[in-house]
Coordinates of C-alpha atoms and ligand atoms in Angstrom, one line a residue:
Chain A
M16 CA -45.9 -44.2 148.8
K17 CA -45.7 -47.6 147.2
I18 CA -42.3 -48.9 146.0
L19 CA -41.8 -51.8 143.5
V20 CA -38.5 -53.6 143.3
T21 CA -37.7 -55.8 140.5
V22 CA -35.8 -58.9 141.8
K23 CA -33.9 -61.2 139.7
E24 CA -32.5 -64.8 140.5
V25 CA -29.3 -64.8 138.6
A26 CA -27.4 -67.8 137.7
T27 CA -23.8 -68.4 139.3
V28 CA -21.1 -70.5 137.3
E29 CA -18.8 -72.8 139.0
D30 CA -15.0 -72.4 138.9
E31 CA -14.8 -75.2 136.0
F32 CA -17.6 -75.9 133.9
E33 CA -18.7 -76.8 130.3
I34 CA -20.8 -75.2 127.6
D35 CA -23.8 -77.3 126.2
G36 CA -24.6 -75.3 122.8
T37 CA -25.6 -71.6 123.9
E38 CA -25.8 -72.4 127.7
I39 CA -23.6 -73.2 130.3
D40 CA -24.4 -76.9 131.3
E41 CA -27.0 -76.8 134.3
R42 CA -24.5 -79.2 136.3
F43 CA -22.1 -76.1 136.8
L44 CA -24.7 -73.6 137.7
G45 CA -26.3 -72.3 140.9
A46 CA -28.5 -69.4 141.7
D47 CA -28.6 -66.1 143.7
L48 CA -30.2 -63.0 144.4
N49 CA -28.9 -60.4 142.0
E50 CA -26.0 -58.4 144.0
W51 CA -27.5 -55.1 142.8
D52 CA -31.3 -55.8 143.5
D53 CA -30.0 -56.7 146.9
Y54 CA -29.1 -53.2 147.4
A55 CA -32.4 -52.1 145.7
I56 CA -34.6 -54.1 148.2
E57 CA -32.8 -52.5 151.1
E58 CA -33.1 -49.2 150.1
A59 CA -37.2 -49.8 149.6
V60 CA -37.0 -51.4 153.2
Q61 CA -35.3 -48.4 154.9
L62 CA -37.6 -45.9 153.1
Q63 CA -40.4 -47.9 154.5
E64 CA -38.8 -48.3 158.0
A65 CA -38.4 -44.4 158.0
G66 CA -42.0 -44.0 157.0
V67 CA -41.7 -42.9 153.6
A68 CA -42.8 -45.8 151.9
D69 CA -46.2 -47.5 152.8
E70 CA -45.4 -50.7 150.9
V71 CA -42.7 -52.3 149.0
V72 CA -43.6 -55.2 146.4
T73 CA -41.2 -57.1 144.5
V74 CA -41.5 -58.6 141.1
T75 CA -39.7 -61.2 139.6
I76 CA -39.7 -62.9 136.1
G77 CA -39.0 -66.4 136.8
P78 CA -39.8 -70.1 137.1
E79 CA -40.9 -71.7 140.3
E80 CA -37.4 -72.6 141.7
C81 CA -37.0 -68.6 142.0
E82 CA -39.2 -68.6 144.9
Q83 CA -36.4 -69.3 147.5
T84 CA -34.7 -65.9 146.1
I85 CA -38.1 -64.2 146.3
R86 CA -38.7 -65.4 150.0
Q87 CA -35.1 -63.9 150.7
A88 CA -36.5 -60.6 149.7
L89 CA -39.6 -61.1 151.7
A90 CA -37.5 -62.0 154.6
K91 CA -35.6 -58.7 154.1
G92 CA -38.8 -56.5 154.6
A93 CA -40.6 -56.5 151.3
D94 CA -44.2 -56.9 152.2
R95 CA -45.4 -59.0 149.2
A96 CA -44.2 -60.5 145.9
L97 CA -45.2 -61.1 142.4
R98 CA -43.8 -63.9 140.1
V99 CA -44.2 -63.8 136.3
W100 CA -43.9 -67.1 134.4
D101 CA -45.4 -69.1 131.7
D102 CA -44.7 -71.7 129.3
D103 CA -43.8 -69.1 126.5
L104 CA -41.2 -67.8 128.9
E105 CA -39.7 -71.2 129.7
G106 CA -38.8 -71.6 126.0
V107 CA -36.9 -68.5 125.6
S108 CA -33.3 -68.8 125.5
L109 CA -32.6 -65.0 125.8
L110 CA -34.8 -62.6 127.3
D111 CA -33.8 -59.1 125.9
V112 CA -34.5 -55.6 127.4
G113 CA -37.5 -55.0 125.1
A114 CA -39.3 -58.2 126.2
K115 CA -38.6 -57.6 129.9
T116 CA -39.8 -53.8 129.5
D117 CA -43.1 -55.2 128.0
I118 CA -43.7 -57.6 130.9
L119 CA -42.6 -55.1 133.8
Q120 CA -44.6 -52.3 132.2
A121 CA -47.8 -54.5 132.5
V122 CA -46.7 -55.2 136.2
V123 CA -46.4 -51.2 136.6
D124 CA -49.9 -50.8 135.1
R125 CA -51.2 -53.2 137.5
E126 CA -49.4 -52.2 140.7
E127 CA -49.4 -48.3 140.0
P128 CA -46.2 -47.6 142.3
D129 CA -44.7 -44.1 142.8
L130 CA -41.3 -45.3 142.7
V131 CA -39.5 -48.3 141.1
L132 CA -36.0 -49.6 142.2
T133 CA -34.1 -51.8 140.0
G134 CA -30.4 -52.8 140.2
V135 CA -28.1 -51.4 137.8
Q136 CA -27.7 -54.5 136.2
S137 CA -27.9 -58.4 136.7
G138 CA -24.6 -60.3 137.2
D139 CA -25.5 -63.0 134.7
D140 CA -26.5 -61.5 131.5
S141 CA -25.7 -57.5 132.4
W142 CA -27.5 -55.8 129.9
G143 CA -27.8 -52.8 132.6
A144 CA -30.8 -51.2 130.9
T145 CA -33.9 -52.8 131.9
G146 CA -34.5 -49.8 134.4
V147 CA -34.4 -47.0 131.8
S148 CA -35.8 -48.6 129.0
L149 CA -39.0 -49.6 131.6
A150 CA -39.1 -45.8 132.8
D151 CA -39.4 -44.9 129.3
A152 CA -42.3 -47.2 128.5
I153 CA -44.3 -46.3 131.5
G154 CA -43.7 -42.4 131.4
F155 CA -41.9 -42.2 134.4
Q156 CA -38.7 -40.1 135.2
W157 CA -35.4 -42.0 136.1
A158 CA -31.7 -42.1 136.9
A159 CA -29.2 -44.7 136.0
V160 CA -26.3 -45.8 138.6
V161 CA -27.8 -44.1 141.6
N162 CA -25.7 -44.4 144.8
D163 CA -27.1 -42.0 147.1
L164 CA -31.1 -41.3 147.4
D165 CA -32.9 -38.8 149.4
L166 CA -36.8 -38.4 148.9
D167 CA -38.2 -35.1 149.7
G168 CA -41.9 -34.8 148.7
D169 CA -42.3 -35.1 144.9
T170 CA -38.4 -34.9 144.4
A171 CA -35.9 -37.6 144.4
S172 CA -32.3 -36.0 145.2
V173 CA -29.7 -38.5 143.8
H174 CA -26.1 -39.3 143.2
R175 CA -25.2 -40.9 140.0
E176 CA -22.0 -42.7 140.2
L177 CA -20.2 -41.8 137.1
E178 CA -16.6 -43.1 135.9
G179 CA -13.4 -41.9 137.6
G180 CA -14.6 -40.9 141.1
V181 CA -17.0 -38.3 140.1
E182 CA -20.7 -38.4 141.1
E183 CA -23.3 -36.2 139.6
L184 CA -26.0 -34.7 141.9
T185 CA -29.4 -34.8 140.3
D186 CA -32.9 -33.8 141.3
V187 CA -35.5 -36.2 139.8
S188 CA -39.2 -35.7 140.0
L189 CA -41.4 -38.5 140.8
P190 CA -42.9 -41.1 139.9
A191 CA -39.5 -42.3 138.8
V192 CA -37.3 -45.5 138.3
L193 CA -34.0 -45.3 139.8
T194 CA -31.3 -48.3 138.8
I195 CA -29.4 -48.8 142.3
Q196 CA -25.7 -49.3 142.7
T197 CA -23.8 -51.3 145.0
G198 CA -22.6 -49.6 148.0
I199 CA -25.6 -47.3 148.5
N200 CA -26.3 -49.0 151.8
E201 CA -25.6 -51.9 153.7
P202 CA -28.0 -55.0 152.8
R203 CA -29.3 -56.9 155.8
Y204 CA -28.8 -60.5 156.3
A205 CA -32.4 -62.2 156.6
S206 CA -32.9 -62.7 160.2
L207 CA -34.6 -66.0 161.4
R208 CA -37.6 -64.1 162.3
G209 CA -37.8 -62.6 158.9
I210 CA -37.3 -65.6 157.4
R211 CA -40.5 -67.2 159.4
M212 CA -42.4 -64.1 158.6
A213 CA -41.6 -64.3 155.0
Q214 CA -43.4 -67.8 154.8
R215 CA -46.9 -66.1 155.4
K216 CA -46.3 -63.2 152.8
D217 CA -48.2 -63.3 149.8
L218 CA -46.3 -64.5 146.6
D219 CA -48.7 -64.2 143.9
Y220 CA -48.0 -66.0 140.5
L221 CA -48.7 -64.5 137.2
T222 CA -49.0 -65.6 133.5
L223 CA -48.7 -63.6 130.7
A224 CA -52.3 -63.8 130.0
D225 CA -52.9 -62.5 133.5
L226 CA -51.2 -59.3 132.9
G227 CA -52.5 -59.0 129.4
V228 CA -49.1 -59.5 127.6
D229 CA -49.2 -60.8 124.3
S230 CA -46.7 -63.9 124.1
S231 CA -45.2 -62.8 120.8
A232 CA -43.7 -59.9 123.0
V233 CA -41.5 -62.3 124.8
E234 CA -39.8 -63.8 121.7
G235 CA -37.7 -60.6 121.7
D236 CA -35.4 -59.1 118.9
L237 CA -32.3 -60.9 119.7
T238 CA -30.8 -64.5 119.3
L239 CA -28.3 -66.0 121.3
T240 CA -26.4 -67.9 118.6
D241 CA -23.1 -68.9 120.3
M242 CA -21.5 -69.2 123.7
Y243 CA -17.8 -70.0 124.3
E244 CA -14.8 -69.2 126.8
P245 CA -12.8 -66.2 126.0
E246 CA -9.6 -66.6 124.3
T247 CA -6.5 -65.4 126.7
E248 CA -5.1 -62.4 125.4
T249 CA -2.0 -62.5 127.3
D250 CA 0.6 -65.7 127.8
V251 CA 0.0 -65.9 131.4
T252 CA 3.0 -67.8 133.2
I253 CA 1.3 -70.0 135.6
F254 CA 3.4 -71.2 138.8
E255 CA 2.6 -74.5 139.6
G256 CA 2.8 -76.6 142.8
G257 CA 2.0 -76.3 146.4
A258 CA 1.7 -72.9 148.2
D259 CA 5.2 -73.2 149.1
E260 CA 6.5 -73.7 145.7
T261 CA 4.3 -71.1 144.1
A262 CA 4.9 -68.4 146.8
A263 CA 8.7 -69.1 146.3
A264 CA 8.4 -68.6 142.7
L265 CA 6.5 -65.5 143.1
A266 CA 8.9 -63.9 145.4
E267 CA 11.6 -64.8 143.1
L268 CA 10.0 -62.9 140.6
L269 CA 9.1 -59.8 142.8
R270 CA 12.8 -59.7 143.8
E271 CA 13.6 -59.8 140.1
K272 CA 11.4 -56.8 139.5
G273 CA 13.2 -55.1 142.5
V274 CA 9.9 -55.2 144.8
A275 CA 11.0 -56.1 148.4
P276 CA 14.1 -57.2 150.1
Chain B
M21 CA -31.1 -47.4 105.5
S22 CA -27.6 -48.3 105.9
D23 CA -25.9 -45.3 107.4
V24 CA -24.6 -45.3 111.0
L25 CA -25.1 -42.7 113.8
A26 CA -22.6 -42.4 116.8
I27 CA -23.1 -40.5 119.7
A28 CA -20.0 -38.7 121.4
D29 CA -19.4 -38.7 125.2
H30 CA -18.2 -35.8 127.0
R31 CA -18.1 -34.5 130.8
R32 CA -17.1 -30.9 132.1
G33 CA -15.8 -29.4 129.0
E34 CA -13.9 -32.6 127.5
L35 CA -14.7 -35.3 125.2
R36 CA -14.2 -38.8 126.7
D37 CA -11.9 -41.4 125.1
V38 CA -14.9 -43.5 124.1
S39 CA -16.0 -40.6 121.7
Y40 CA -13.0 -41.5 119.3
E41 CA -13.1 -45.3 119.9
I42 CA -17.2 -45.1 118.7
I43 CA -16.0 -43.4 116.0
T44 CA -13.8 -46.5 114.8
A45 CA -16.4 -48.8 115.7
G46 CA -19.2 -46.6 113.6
L47 CA -16.7 -46.8 110.5
E48 CA -16.1 -50.5 110.7
L49 CA -20.2 -51.0 110.6
A50 CA -20.6 -48.2 107.8
D51 CA -17.9 -50.2 105.9
E52 CA -19.7 -53.2 106.0
T53 CA -23.2 -51.7 105.1
G54 CA -21.7 -49.4 102.6
G55 CA -23.2 -46.4 104.3
D56 CA -22.0 -43.1 105.8
L57 CA -21.0 -42.5 109.2
H58 CA -22.7 -39.6 110.9
V59 CA -21.4 -38.2 114.5
A60 CA -23.7 -36.3 116.9
V61 CA -22.3 -34.3 119.9
I62 CA -25.2 -33.0 122.2
S63 CA -24.7 -30.0 124.7
G64 CA -21.5 -28.5 126.0
P65 CA -19.0 -26.6 123.4
V66 CA -20.1 -28.5 120.5
E67 CA -18.7 -26.4 117.9
E68 CA -15.1 -27.1 119.5
F69 CA -16.1 -30.9 119.7
A70 CA -17.2 -31.1 116.2
E71 CA -13.6 -30.1 115.1
K72 CA -12.1 -33.0 117.1
L73 CA -14.6 -35.7 116.3
N74 CA -13.9 -34.8 112.3
R75 CA -11.7 -37.5 112.3
T76 CA -10.6 -39.4 109.2
G77 CA -13.7 -41.1 107.5
V78 CA -16.5 -39.1 109.4
D79 CA -18.9 -38.1 106.6
A80 CA -21.0 -35.6 109.1
V81 CA -20.9 -34.1 112.4
H82 CA -24.3 -33.1 113.8
T83 CA -24.0 -30.7 116.5
V84 CA -26.8 -30.0 119.2
A85 CA -26.2 -26.9 121.5
H86 CA -28.5 -27.2 124.5
G87 CA -27.1 -26.5 127.9
E88 CA -23.4 -27.5 129.2
E89 CA -23.8 -30.7 130.6
F90 CA -25.4 -34.2 130.0
N91 CA -29.2 -34.2 130.7
H92 CA -30.9 -37.4 129.6
D93 CA -34.2 -35.7 128.8
V94 CA -32.2 -33.6 126.1
Y95 CA -30.0 -36.4 124.8
V96 CA -33.4 -38.5 124.3
Q97 CA -35.2 -35.8 122.6
A98 CA -32.1 -34.6 120.5
I99 CA -31.4 -38.3 119.4
T100 CA -34.9 -39.5 118.4
Q101 CA -35.3 -36.3 116.3
L102 CA -31.6 -36.9 114.8
H103 CA -32.5 -40.5 114.1
D104 CA -35.7 -39.6 112.3
A105 CA -33.6 -37.0 110.3
V106 CA -30.6 -39.2 109.5
S107 CA -32.5 -42.5 109.4
P108 CA -29.5 -44.6 110.2
Q109 CA -29.5 -48.5 110.4
Y110 CA -27.4 -48.6 113.5
L111 CA -27.4 -46.0 116.1
L112 CA -24.3 -46.3 118.5
A113 CA -23.7 -45.0 122.0
P114 CA -21.1 -45.6 124.5
N115 CA -21.7 -48.1 127.4
S116 CA -20.7 -45.3 129.7
V117 CA -22.8 -44.5 132.9
N118 CA -24.3 -41.7 130.6
G119 CA -24.9 -43.9 127.6
L120 CA -26.8 -46.1 129.9
D121 CA -28.7 -43.4 131.1
Y122 CA -30.3 -42.5 127.8
A123 CA -29.7 -45.3 125.3
P124 CA -32.2 -47.7 126.7
A125 CA -34.9 -44.9 126.6
V126 CA -34.0 -44.2 123.2
A127 CA -34.3 -47.6 122.0
N128 CA -37.7 -47.8 123.4
R129 CA -39.0 -44.7 122.3
L130 CA -37.9 -45.6 118.6
G131 CA -39.3 -49.2 119.0
L132 CA -35.8 -50.7 118.2
P133 CA -33.8 -53.6 119.5
L134 CA -31.0 -52.8 122.0
V135 CA -27.6 -54.7 122.5
T136 CA -25.6 -53.0 125.4
D137 CA -21.9 -53.2 126.4
A138 CA -20.7 -54.9 123.0
V139 CA -17.1 -55.8 122.8
G140 CA -17.5 -56.8 118.9
L141 CA -19.9 -55.7 116.2
E142 CA -20.0 -56.9 112.5
T143 CA -22.8 -56.7 110.2
D144 CA -23.6 -58.2 106.4
G145 CA -26.0 -55.1 106.0
E146 CA -28.8 -56.9 107.3
T147 CA -27.9 -59.0 110.4
L148 CA -26.0 -57.3 113.4
I149 CA -23.8 -59.7 115.2
A150 CA -22.9 -58.4 118.5
T151 CA -20.2 -60.1 120.7
R152 CA -20.9 -59.6 124.6
E153 CA -19.8 -61.2 127.8
M154 CA -21.7 -63.0 130.4
Y155 CA -21.5 -64.0 133.8
G156 CA -18.9 -61.5 134.8
G157 CA -16.7 -62.1 131.8
K158 CA -16.4 -65.9 132.2
V159 CA -17.9 -66.6 128.8
E160 CA -18.7 -64.8 125.8
T161 CA -21.4 -64.9 123.4
T162 CA -22.8 -63.8 120.3
T163 CA -26.2 -62.4 119.6
E164 CA -28.1 -61.7 116.5
L165 CA -30.9 -59.1 115.3
E166 CA -32.1 -58.1 112.1
G167 CA -32.9 -54.7 110.9
R168 CA -32.1 -51.3 112.4
A169 CA -31.1 -51.5 116.1
V170 CA -29.3 -49.3 119.0
A171 CA -26.1 -50.7 120.3
T172 CA -23.8 -49.6 123.0
I173 CA -20.3 -50.3 123.0
R174 CA -17.7 -51.1 125.8
G175 CA -14.8 -48.6 126.4
A176 CA -11.3 -49.4 125.0
E177 CA -12.4 -52.2 123.0
W178 CA -12.0 -50.2 119.5
S179 CA -9.0 -48.4 118.7
V180 CA -9.2 -44.3 119.1
A181 CA -9.8 -43.1 115.6
E182 CA -7.1 -40.6 114.0
G183 CA -6.5 -38.4 111.4
T184 CA -8.5 -35.2 110.1
G185 CA -11.8 -35.7 108.0
D186 CA -13.8 -33.6 105.7
A187 CA -17.0 -34.1 107.5
A188 CA -19.8 -31.7 106.8
I189 CA -20.0 -30.1 110.3
E190 CA -24.0 -29.2 110.7
A191 CA -25.6 -27.7 113.5
F192 CA -29.1 -29.9 114.1
D193 CA -32.0 -27.8 115.3
A194 CA -33.6 -30.0 117.7
E195 CA -36.9 -29.0 119.2
I196 CA -36.4 -29.6 122.8
D197 CA -39.6 -29.5 124.8
E198 CA -38.4 -28.2 128.3
S199 CA -41.6 -29.2 129.8
A200 CA -40.6 -33.0 129.3
I201 CA -37.3 -32.3 131.0
G202 CA -37.9 -34.2 134.6
S203 CA -34.4 -34.0 136.0
T204 CA -32.1 -31.4 136.8
V205 CA -28.3 -31.8 137.5
T206 CA -27.3 -29.6 140.2
G207 CA -23.7 -30.4 140.6
F208 CA -20.8 -32.6 140.7
E209 CA -18.8 -34.2 143.6
E210 CA -15.3 -35.9 143.7
V211 CA -15.1 -38.6 146.0
G212 CA -12.0 -40.1 147.6
G213 CA -9.3 -37.9 148.9
G214 CA -8.0 -39.2 152.0
D215 CA -4.7 -40.5 153.3
V216 CA -3.2 -42.6 150.3
D217 CA -2.9 -41.9 146.6
I218 CA -3.1 -45.5 145.4
S219 CA -2.3 -44.1 141.7
E220 CA 1.1 -42.9 142.8
A221 CA 2.1 -46.4 144.4
D222 CA 4.8 -48.7 142.5
V223 CA 3.6 -51.6 144.1
L224 CA -0.1 -52.6 144.8
V225 CA -1.4 -55.4 146.8
S226 CA -5.0 -55.4 145.6
V227 CA -7.7 -57.6 147.4
G228 CA -11.0 -58.7 146.4
R229 CA -14.1 -60.6 147.8
G230 CA -12.0 -63.6 147.8
I231 CA -10.9 -62.4 151.3
D232 CA -14.2 -63.2 152.7
E233 CA -14.4 -61.4 155.8
E234 CA -13.0 -57.8 157.2
E235 CA -10.6 -59.7 159.8
N236 CA -8.9 -61.4 157.0
L237 CA -7.6 -57.9 155.6
E238 CA -5.0 -58.0 158.2
L239 CA -3.2 -60.7 156.1
I240 CA -3.2 -58.5 153.2
E241 CA -1.8 -55.6 155.1
E242 CA 0.9 -57.9 156.5
L243 CA 2.0 -58.9 153.0
A244 CA 1.9 -55.2 151.9
D245 CA 4.2 -54.4 154.5
A246 CA 6.7 -57.1 153.9
L247 CA 6.6 -55.8 150.2
D248 CA 6.6 -52.1 151.2
A249 CA 3.6 -52.1 149.1
T250 CA 0.1 -50.1 149.2
V251 CA -3.1 -51.9 149.8
S252 CA -6.0 -51.3 147.2
S253 CA -8.8 -53.2 146.5
S254 CA -12.0 -54.1 144.3
R255 CA -15.3 -52.7 144.7
P256 CA -17.0 -55.2 147.1
I257 CA -14.3 -54.2 149.7
V258 CA -15.3 -50.6 149.7
D259 CA -19.0 -51.2 149.3
A260 CA -18.9 -53.4 152.7
G261 CA -17.1 -50.3 154.4
W262 CA -13.7 -52.5 154.9
L263 CA -11.5 -49.9 153.2
P264 CA -12.2 -46.4 152.2
K265 CA -13.3 -45.4 148.9
N266 CA -10.1 -43.8 147.9
R267 CA -8.6 -47.5 147.9
Q268 CA -11.1 -48.7 145.2
V269 CA -9.2 -49.4 141.9
G270 CA -11.4 -49.3 138.8
Q271 CA -14.2 -47.4 136.5
S272 CA -15.8 -45.9 139.3
G273 CA -12.6 -45.8 141.5
K274 CA -9.0 -44.9 140.6
V275 CA -6.7 -45.8 137.5
V276 CA -3.7 -47.2 138.8
T277 CA -0.4 -47.9 137.0
P278 CA 2.0 -49.6 139.2
D279 CA 5.1 -51.3 138.1
V280 CA 3.5 -54.5 139.9
Y281 CA -0.4 -55.1 140.6
I282 CA -0.9 -58.2 142.7
A283 CA -4.8 -59.1 142.4
I284 CA -5.7 -61.2 145.5
G285 CA -9.2 -63.0 145.4
I286 CA -10.3 -60.5 142.4
S287 CA -12.3 -61.8 139.3
G288 CA -11.4 -59.2 137.0
A289 CA -14.9 -57.9 136.0
V290 CA -14.5 -55.3 133.3
Q291 CA -15.1 -52.4 135.6
H292 CA -12.3 -53.6 137.7
V293 CA -9.9 -53.9 134.7
A294 CA -10.7 -50.7 133.5
G295 CA -8.6 -49.3 136.1
M296 CA -5.5 -51.5 136.4
K297 CA -4.9 -52.8 133.0
G298 CA -2.0 -50.4 132.5
S299 CA 0.0 -51.9 135.4
D300 CA 3.4 -53.1 134.1
T301 CA 3.5 -56.5 135.6
I302 CA 0.1 -58.3 136.8
V303 CA 0.3 -60.8 139.0
A304 CA -3.2 -62.9 140.1
I305 CA -3.6 -65.2 143.0
N306 CA -7.2 -66.9 142.5
T307 CA -8.8 -70.5 143.0
D308 CA -10.5 -69.9 139.7
P309 CA -8.4 -70.8 136.4
N310 CA -11.2 -69.3 134.4
A311 CA -11.4 -65.9 136.0
P312 CA -11.4 -63.3 133.5
I313 CA -8.3 -61.7 135.5
M314 CA -6.3 -64.7 134.0
D315 CA -6.8 -62.9 130.5
I316 CA -4.6 -59.8 131.5
A317 CA -2.6 -61.5 134.2
D318 CA 1.2 -61.9 133.2
Y319 CA 1.7 -64.2 136.0
A320 CA -0.8 -66.5 138.1
I321 CA -1.2 -68.8 141.1
H322 CA -4.3 -70.7 140.7
D323 CA -4.6 -71.5 144.4
D324 CA -6.3 -70.6 147.9
L325 CA -5.1 -67.1 149.0
F326 CA -5.3 -68.5 152.5
D327 CA -2.6 -70.9 151.8
V328 CA -0.4 -68.7 149.0
V329 CA -0.3 -65.2 150.7
P330 CA 1.0 -66.7 154.5
A331 CA 3.5 -68.6 152.3
L332 CA 4.6 -65.6 150.5
I333 CA 5.0 -63.5 153.6
E334 CA 7.3 -66.3 154.9
Q335 CA 9.5 -65.8 151.9
F336 CA 10.2 -62.2 153.0
Q337 CA 10.9 -62.8 156.8
Ligands
LIG416 C1 -21.5 -49.2 137.0 C2 -20.5 -49.9 137.6 C3 -19.2 -49.5 138.3 C4 -18.4 -50.3 139.0 N1 -16.9 -49.8 139.3 C5 -16.3 -50.7 139.8 C6 -14.8 -50.3 140.2 O1 -14.5 -48.9 140.2 N2 -14.1 -51.3 140.6 C7 -14.4 -52.5 140.6 O2 -13.6 -53.6 141.3 N3 -15.8 -52.8 140.6 C8 -16.7 -52.1 139.7 N4 -17.6 -52.6 139.6 C9 -18.3 -54.0 140.1 C10 -17.8 -55.1 139.3 O3 -18.7 -55.3 138.4 C11 -17.4 -56.1 140.1 O4 -18.9 -56.7 140.8 C12 -16.4 -56.2 141.0 O5 -15.3 -56.0 140.4 C13 -16.3 -57.8 141.7 O6 -15.0 -57.7 142.7 P1 -14.2 -58.8 143.2 O7 -13.5 -59.4 141.8 O8 -13.5 -58.4 144.2 O9 -15.4 -60.0 143.5 P2 -15.9 -61.3 142.7 O10 -16.2 -61.0 141.1 O11 -16.8 -62.1 143.4 O12 -14.5 -62.2 142.6 C14 -14.1 -62.8 143.6 C15 -12.8 -63.9 143.2 O13 -12.1 -64.1 144.3 C16 -12.1 -65.6 143.9 N5 -11.7 -66.4 145.3 C17 -12.6 -66.7 146.3 N6 -12.3 -67.2 147.1 C18 -11.0 -67.3 147.1 C19 -9.6 -67.7 147.6 N7 -10.0 -68.2 149.0 N8 -8.2 -67.6 147.3 C20 -8.1 -67.2 146.2 N9 -9.3 -66.7 145.3 C21 -10.6 -66.7 145.8 C22 -13.1 -66.1 143.1 O14 -12.4 -67.2 142.3 C23 -13.4 -65.0 142.5 O15 -12.6 -64.9 141.4 C24 -18.6 -51.7 139.2 C25 -19.8 -52.1 138.5 C26 -20.9 -51.5 137.9 C27 -22.1 -51.9 137.1

């Protein structure tokens, strides 16, 4: 069995930041492996270690700088990686679900995996939709928000985490796309040995043309027109001063509220 | 092409709150497009649901009787057929776990643009302007798209539609191809249980990823002891196995309504806030003055928890 895992490098934002047009000014941005994808990688690698999967391949849409993050996935045990990027993608301010679906569909056509794992959502633009959209495009079965997975032959028995502490137990036939929720496993840290080995693994770079995807596909249907800091809804009272002062003020408040002695 | 079609959400025989909120969102859009609002309810006791969904302003309720519980293959087939029949400009679905299990597939199958987790929607009849959050709620954005679209709406952002309408309630005869059903729900399981019921606590000291390491939880327990409070947490603490699942506050954890909720090193992601926004008094201790938790906190300390919490414990000794 071959597993394809979508791996995204997400932008992280510092505590204090400035917005420049419809973007956060680069000076305030960092980069990290998408939290949900980390769990998807771990799940795939565990299936490989259990002898269920023969190969784990990752795919990332992103510029060259992402390769650090991709190496992280390789260091955790993925066998090889694909990275898709070109000038047309460089110019897109908002890569919407439809555009991602078109690109990933072409990757699936090329790799022909039996199982695709994606994160439930990405920490930056949080569409939460790419996995299910992809599944429909490639004609796979699917399940969204999976926090438990058991593979048996052609069936994936999963738990879908619903709201309010309820889980749905579902059997999904393969091939399938599963969107993986945090907590399904305990993602490993990349070991030094893993990091060394990752340097020798294949990381293929592909353009849209290589994948046969028309560049108009990535223009997408959505335009990002504004970005701003949300207005505060409540009038929060901020306790000012050093820790001793703020703690004293909070203690007084708590006593007023009848909490604690 | 200016009607709106909104899909209701239900589970185990009950309509979920978002079903009434999506009617409000749909009415607002239908008002702006000058079209009708159609509501659809699929599976479960649809007749009974339809009566409840017939709120003021709803023009039609379409029922699709098929099975008891949610199955995304049934939903995708029923909704795409309804879409062809009603031909709405906007198709609205809840951004619930089930909504996210069918709406992207529906959008793909219909070849329509998709915008998820909208907290605001506006249209001039041509352009749909959706307000969304990015970076875990640190910024808000507007995105625009032309023509028909599928949008999922965040729960608790629109008010609950009230009143009784005079909608036409119509059974929609969807042709469900059983051979295209690739997944089967085999049951449900409640998680949690355990020693403590955090939803009963008057005071919660709640800890998030800001605590950094499991050993540091001791500090939080010490504070909880001093305040005679109960310890709860955001999701990452439970994911890491540092606290049991029954301590998790939020969308997929517990809903809590204590007199005082002290959020320590918790950013206030929407799924966390969903579980604690009903607390009487919310106190946030966080180094990040822009963390979304500040939007709902009544009192805040913008400082390092490792400085503030020990000082606070000292106040009670
Ligand atoms: C379908 C779904 C369901 C979910 N359900 C839930 C749920 O039920 N409950 C839930 O909580 N989450 C849930 N989540 C996850 C949610 O999206 C967030 O990832 C999570 O709530 C973040 O937890 P956090 O605030 O502890 O961590 P972070 O977002 O990482 O925030 C940590 C905060 O700590 C602050 N901090 C760091 N160091 C310090 C310090 N020394 N002193 C003071 N402050 C510090 C930081 O400034 C930051 O604001 C769900 C997600 C999905 C997709």
